[in-house]
XYZ file of C-alpha atoms in Angstrom:
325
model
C 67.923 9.044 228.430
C 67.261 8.926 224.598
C 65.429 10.954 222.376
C 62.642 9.845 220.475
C 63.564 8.925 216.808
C 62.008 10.235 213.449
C 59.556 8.079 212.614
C 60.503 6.667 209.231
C 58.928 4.224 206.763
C 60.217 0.759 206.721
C 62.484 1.279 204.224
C 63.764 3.972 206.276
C 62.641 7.343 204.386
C 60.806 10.169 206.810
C 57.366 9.947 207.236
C 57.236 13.992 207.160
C 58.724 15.771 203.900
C 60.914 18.507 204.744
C 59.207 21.766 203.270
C 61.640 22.788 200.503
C 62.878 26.140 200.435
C 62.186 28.396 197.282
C 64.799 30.958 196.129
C 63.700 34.544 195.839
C 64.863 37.944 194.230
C 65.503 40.405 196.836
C 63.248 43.323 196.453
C 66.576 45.933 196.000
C 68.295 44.430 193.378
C 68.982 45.899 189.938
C 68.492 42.761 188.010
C 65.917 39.929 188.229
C 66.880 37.913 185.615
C 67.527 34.162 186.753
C 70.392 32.129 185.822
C 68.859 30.390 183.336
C 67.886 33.391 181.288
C 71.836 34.376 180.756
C 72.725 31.343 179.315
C 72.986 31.072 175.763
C 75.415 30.318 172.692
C 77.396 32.536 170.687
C 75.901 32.623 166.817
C 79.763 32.520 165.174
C 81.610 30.121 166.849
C 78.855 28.076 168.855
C 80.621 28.335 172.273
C 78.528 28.644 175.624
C 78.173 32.457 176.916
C 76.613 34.075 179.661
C 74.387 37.365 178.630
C 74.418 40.397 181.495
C 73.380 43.832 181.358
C 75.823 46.928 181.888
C 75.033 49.968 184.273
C 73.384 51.667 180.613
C 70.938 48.462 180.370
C 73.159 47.196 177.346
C 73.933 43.421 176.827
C 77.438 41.626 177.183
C 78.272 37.884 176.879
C 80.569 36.962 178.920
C 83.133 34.157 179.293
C 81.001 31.893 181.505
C 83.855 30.523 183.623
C 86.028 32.770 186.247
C 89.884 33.228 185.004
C 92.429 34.005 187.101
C 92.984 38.206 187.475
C 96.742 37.798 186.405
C 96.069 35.772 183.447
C 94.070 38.772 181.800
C 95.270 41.899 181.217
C 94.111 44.785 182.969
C 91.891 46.634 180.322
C 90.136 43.689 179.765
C 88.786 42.469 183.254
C 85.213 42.772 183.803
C 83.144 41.780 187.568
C 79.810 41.097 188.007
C 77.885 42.189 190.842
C 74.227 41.833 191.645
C 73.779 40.593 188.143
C 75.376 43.577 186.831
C 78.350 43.654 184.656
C 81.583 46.321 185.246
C 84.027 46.801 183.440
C 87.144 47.083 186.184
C 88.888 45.223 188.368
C 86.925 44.352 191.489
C 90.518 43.705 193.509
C 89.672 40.094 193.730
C 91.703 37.648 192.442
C 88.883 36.155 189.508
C 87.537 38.364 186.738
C 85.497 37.827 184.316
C 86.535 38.494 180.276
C 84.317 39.289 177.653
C 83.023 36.363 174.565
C 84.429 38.804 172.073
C 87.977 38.570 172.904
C 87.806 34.453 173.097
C 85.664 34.183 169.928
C 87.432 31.957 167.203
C 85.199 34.039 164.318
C 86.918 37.173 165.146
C 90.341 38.618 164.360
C 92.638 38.012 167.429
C 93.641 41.080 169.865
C 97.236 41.365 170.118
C 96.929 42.067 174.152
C 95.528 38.381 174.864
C 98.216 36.831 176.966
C 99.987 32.587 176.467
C 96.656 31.859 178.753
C 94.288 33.353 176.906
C 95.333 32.326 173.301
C 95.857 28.383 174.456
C 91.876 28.783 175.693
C 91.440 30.728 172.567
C 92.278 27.516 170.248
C 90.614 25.263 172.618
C 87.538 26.979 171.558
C 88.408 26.767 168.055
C 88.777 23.042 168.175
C 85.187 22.995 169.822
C 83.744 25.345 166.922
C 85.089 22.815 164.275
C 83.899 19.441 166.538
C 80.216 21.171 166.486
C 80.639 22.304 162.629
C 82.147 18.305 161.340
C 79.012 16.693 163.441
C 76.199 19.000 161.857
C 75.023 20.459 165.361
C 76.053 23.936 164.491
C 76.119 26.325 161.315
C 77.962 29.618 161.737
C 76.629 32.709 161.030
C 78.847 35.526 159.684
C 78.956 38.550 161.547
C 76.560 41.242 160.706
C 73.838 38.727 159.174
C 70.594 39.957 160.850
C 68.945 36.765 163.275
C 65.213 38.300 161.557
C 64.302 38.733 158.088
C 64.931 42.614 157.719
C 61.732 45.146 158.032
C 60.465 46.409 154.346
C 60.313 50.434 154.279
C 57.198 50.354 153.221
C 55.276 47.617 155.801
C 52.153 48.377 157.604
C 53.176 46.289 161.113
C 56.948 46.677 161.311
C 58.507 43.197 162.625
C 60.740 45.129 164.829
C 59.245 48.665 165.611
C 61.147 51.329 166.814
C 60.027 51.989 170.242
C 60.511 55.314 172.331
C 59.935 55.673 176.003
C 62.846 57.271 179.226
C 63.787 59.871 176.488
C 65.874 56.886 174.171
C 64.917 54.916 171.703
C 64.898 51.121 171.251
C 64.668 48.319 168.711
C 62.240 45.847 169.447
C 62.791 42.036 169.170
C 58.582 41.669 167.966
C 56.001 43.912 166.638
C 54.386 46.068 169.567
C 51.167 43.547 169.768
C 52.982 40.471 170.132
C 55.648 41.919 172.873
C 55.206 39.181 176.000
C 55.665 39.245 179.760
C 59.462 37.980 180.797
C 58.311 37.465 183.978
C 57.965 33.826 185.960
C 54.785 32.253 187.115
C 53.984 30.306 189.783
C 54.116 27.215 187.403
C 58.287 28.301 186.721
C 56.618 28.928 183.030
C 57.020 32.214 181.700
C 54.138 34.385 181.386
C 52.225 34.744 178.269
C 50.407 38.071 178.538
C 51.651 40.622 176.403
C 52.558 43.896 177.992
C 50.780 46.133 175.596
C 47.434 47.974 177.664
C 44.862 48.874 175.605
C 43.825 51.634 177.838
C 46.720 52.985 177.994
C 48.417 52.628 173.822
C 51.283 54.420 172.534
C 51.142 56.675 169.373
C 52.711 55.965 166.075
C 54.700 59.282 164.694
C 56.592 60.305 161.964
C 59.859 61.604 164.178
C 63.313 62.208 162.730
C 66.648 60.477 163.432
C 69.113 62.349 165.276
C 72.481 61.490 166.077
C 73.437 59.010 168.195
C 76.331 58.302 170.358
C 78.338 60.639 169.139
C 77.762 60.128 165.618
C 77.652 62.683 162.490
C 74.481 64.263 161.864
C 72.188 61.652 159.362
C 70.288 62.869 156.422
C 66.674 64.363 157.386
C 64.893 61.396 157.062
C 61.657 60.326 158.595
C 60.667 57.341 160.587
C 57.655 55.694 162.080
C 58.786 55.114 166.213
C 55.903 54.218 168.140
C 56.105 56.682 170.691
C 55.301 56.146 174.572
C 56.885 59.533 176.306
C 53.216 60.504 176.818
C 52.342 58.083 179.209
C 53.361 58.015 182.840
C 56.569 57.262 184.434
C 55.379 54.169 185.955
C 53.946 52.789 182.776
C 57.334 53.965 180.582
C 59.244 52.136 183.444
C 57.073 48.532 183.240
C 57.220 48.523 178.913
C 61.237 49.305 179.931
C 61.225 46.042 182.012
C 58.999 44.516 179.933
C 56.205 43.155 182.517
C 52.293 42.616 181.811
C 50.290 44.185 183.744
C 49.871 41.376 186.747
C 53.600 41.085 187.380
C 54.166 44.852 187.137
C 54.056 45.414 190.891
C 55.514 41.445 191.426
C 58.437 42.592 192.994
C 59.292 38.906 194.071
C 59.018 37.708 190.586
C 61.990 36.802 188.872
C 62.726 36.840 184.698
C 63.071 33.976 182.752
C 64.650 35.620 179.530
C 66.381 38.763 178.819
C 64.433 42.311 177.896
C 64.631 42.315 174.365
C 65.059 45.528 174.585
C 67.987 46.842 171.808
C 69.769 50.687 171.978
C 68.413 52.153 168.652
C 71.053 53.154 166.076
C 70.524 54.005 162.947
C 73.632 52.889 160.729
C 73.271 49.632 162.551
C 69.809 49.133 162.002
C 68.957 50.904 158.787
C 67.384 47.599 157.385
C 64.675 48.195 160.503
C 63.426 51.840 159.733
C 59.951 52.197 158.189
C 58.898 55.019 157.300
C 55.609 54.871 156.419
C 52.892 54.714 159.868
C 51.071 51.181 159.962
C 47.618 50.946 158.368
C 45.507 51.700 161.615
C 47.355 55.109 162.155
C 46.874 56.648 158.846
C 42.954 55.815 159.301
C 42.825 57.078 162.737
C 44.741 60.275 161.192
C 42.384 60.938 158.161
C 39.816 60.472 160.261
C 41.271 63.190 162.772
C 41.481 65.106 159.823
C 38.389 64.602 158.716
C 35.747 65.468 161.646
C 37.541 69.033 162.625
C 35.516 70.952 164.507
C 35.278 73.479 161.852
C 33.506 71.430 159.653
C 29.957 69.736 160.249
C 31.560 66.237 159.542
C 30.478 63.218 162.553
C 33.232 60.716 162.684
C 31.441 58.216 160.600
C 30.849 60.591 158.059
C 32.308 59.469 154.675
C 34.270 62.162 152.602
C 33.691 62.251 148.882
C 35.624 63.492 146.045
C 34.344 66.562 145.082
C 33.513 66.423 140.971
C 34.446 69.091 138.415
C 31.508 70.880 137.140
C 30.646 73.476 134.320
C 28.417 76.789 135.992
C 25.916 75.787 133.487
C 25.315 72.735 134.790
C 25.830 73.757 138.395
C 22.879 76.029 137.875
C 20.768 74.296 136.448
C 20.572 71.711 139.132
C 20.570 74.870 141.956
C 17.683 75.632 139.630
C 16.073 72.405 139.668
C 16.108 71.841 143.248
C 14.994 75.313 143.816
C 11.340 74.844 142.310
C 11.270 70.749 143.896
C 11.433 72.325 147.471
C 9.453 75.613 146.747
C 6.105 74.828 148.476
C-alpha cells in the first residue's frame, strides 16, 4: 500500500507553500540587537568588525572570525555569550580577540603571537588594496566622526544626557533621537523616543570625576537631565525604544544604542555650557510670575526707567487730580 503523493505543479514545485519560520528574541536575553546591527567597519584601517556590548553597556569591536584559544594569548581572549562580550576564557577551544590588537593603524603589542602578526599584515595588505582603489580614506585616530558642538549653541548636536545615575553622550540632539527597534516591515522604526508628556529638564550641573580621574576645574555644563522621571521611562530612553516598542519584548534592534559613557577629557569639544534657547525662556518666565508678585505668565516685564523725584511727582500729581472725581 502507498501513500498518497504531494500534489505538485507540473513542473513539479508543491502546490502548498511551506509556512516559513520567523526567528525571534527570547524574552530573557540581555541583548536584542540582530546580527546585522554588529556589523560594521573599522574607521582607520577599513577592515570588517563586529560591535558588542560589555556587562557595563560599553561597545567593543571584535575580530569577526573565531581564532583558535592557543593562538592568542591568555590576557587577550574574549567570549561572547547571549550577545554579550567577556573578557576571559570561556574553556572552549575558540575565542574571540579584540579589533584593536589586529588594527594596522595602531602601534603593535609586543604579546601578539607568529599567528597573530601574519593575520596582522594580512590586514595591512587589505587596508592598502582599499586605500590604492579609492574605496576607503583613513581617518586618524582621535578625529571626531561629527563636526564638534560650539560652547555657546542653543540645540547641542550631541547633548549630554543623564538618566540610571550616569551620564551619556548622545549620537543626535534630544528631538531627533529615533526608535532602534524593528518593524513588522524588517525597517527600523522612525518614531523618536522623546514623550512630550513626559520631557526631561535642561540644567546647569557640574562635572565630576570620572572613572577614577583627578578632580576637573568647576565648570558648568548644560546635561539634559532625566533622573526625575520614572524607572521605567529612564530604562526605555536607556534602550532607546519609542513608545510602541517599549513593552515589544519580541522586537529585535536593528542598530546599536547610540548611547556613549560621558567623559569629559574625551569629549570636551561636546560640553555646552550655555542651556538651549527654550530653557532660558521657560526660566525667565519661572522667574518672572513668582507668586510674590502680581505678574500672570503672559505678563511682559519692562525695564524700569531712571527718574528725577521732581518729575516722579509731578506725574503722581497729575494723575492724582485726573482720577479725583
Amino acid at each position: 500500500m502507498h501513500s498518497t503523493p504531494p500534489a505538485r505543479h507540473w513542473d513539479g514545485t508543491r502546490t502548498t507553500t511551506r509556512r516559513a519560520r520567523s526567528l525571534g528574541v527570547a524574552p530573557t536575553s540581555p541583548s536584542r540587537l540582530l546580527r546585522t546591527g554588529q556589523k560594521g567597519h573599522c574607521t582607520a584601517c577599513g577592515n570588517p568588525v563586529e560591535w558588542y556590548d560589555r556587562t557595563g553597556h560599553q561597545p567593543i569591536s571584535l575580530h569577526p572570525h573565531e581564532l583558535a584559544s592557543t593562538t592568542v594569548p591568555t590576557p587577550c581572549r574574549w567570549h561572547v555569550s547571549t550577545g554579550i562580550a567577556h573578557p576571559a576564557d570561556d574553556g572552549t577551544p575558540w575565542c574571540r580577540i579584540p579589533h584593536l590588537l589586529l588594527c594596522p593603524s595602531r602601534t603593535e603589542p609586543p604579546q601578539l603571537t607568529p599567528h597573530l602578526g601574519e593575520l596582522r599584515r594580512r590586514l595591512a595588505l587589505r587596508t592598502r588594496r582599499l586605500i590604492d582603489t579609492g574605496t576607503f580614506t583613513p581617518t586618524p585616530a582621535g578625529t571626531p566622526t561629527t563636526p564638534p558642538t560650539k560652547p555657546d549653541t542653543c540645540r547641542p548636536a550631541r547633548p549630554v544626557v543623564q538618566l540610571l545615575y550616569g551620564r551619556y553622550l548622545a549620537t543626535h540632539p534630544v528631538e531627533d533621537i529615533q526608535c532602534v527597534a524593528q518593524t513588522r516591515k524588517r525597517h527600523r522604526c522612525t518614531h523618536p523616543i522623546l514623550d512630550p508628556t513626559q520631557p526631561g529638564t535642561w540644567t546647569l550641573l557640574p562635572t565630576g570625576p570620572a572613572n577614577g580621574q583627578r578632580a576637573l576645574p568647576d565648570l558648568l555644563i548644560a546635561v539634559y537631565d532625566l533622573s526625575a522621571l520614572p524607572y521605567a521611562e529612564q530604562l526605555r530612553w536607556c534602550t532607546q525604544r519609542c513608545l510602541g516598542h517599549a513593552s515589544a519584548a519580541a522586537a529585535p534592534d536593528l542598530v546599536r544604542a547610540g548611547w556613549e559613557l560621558f567623559d569629559p577629557l574625551l569629549h570636551h569639544q561636546h560640553i555646552a555650557t550655555r542651556l538651549p534657547a527654550t530653557s532660558r525662556h521657560r526660566t525667565r518666565l519661572i522667574q518672572a510670575w513668582h507668586p510674590c508678585n502680581s505678574l500672570r505668565p503672559d505678563t511682559t516685564v519692562l525695564p524700569a526707567h531712571r527718574e528725577t523725584s521732581g518729575t516722579t511727582d509731578q506725574h503722581s500729581e497729575r494723575g492724582r487730580h485726573q482720577h479725583t472725581p
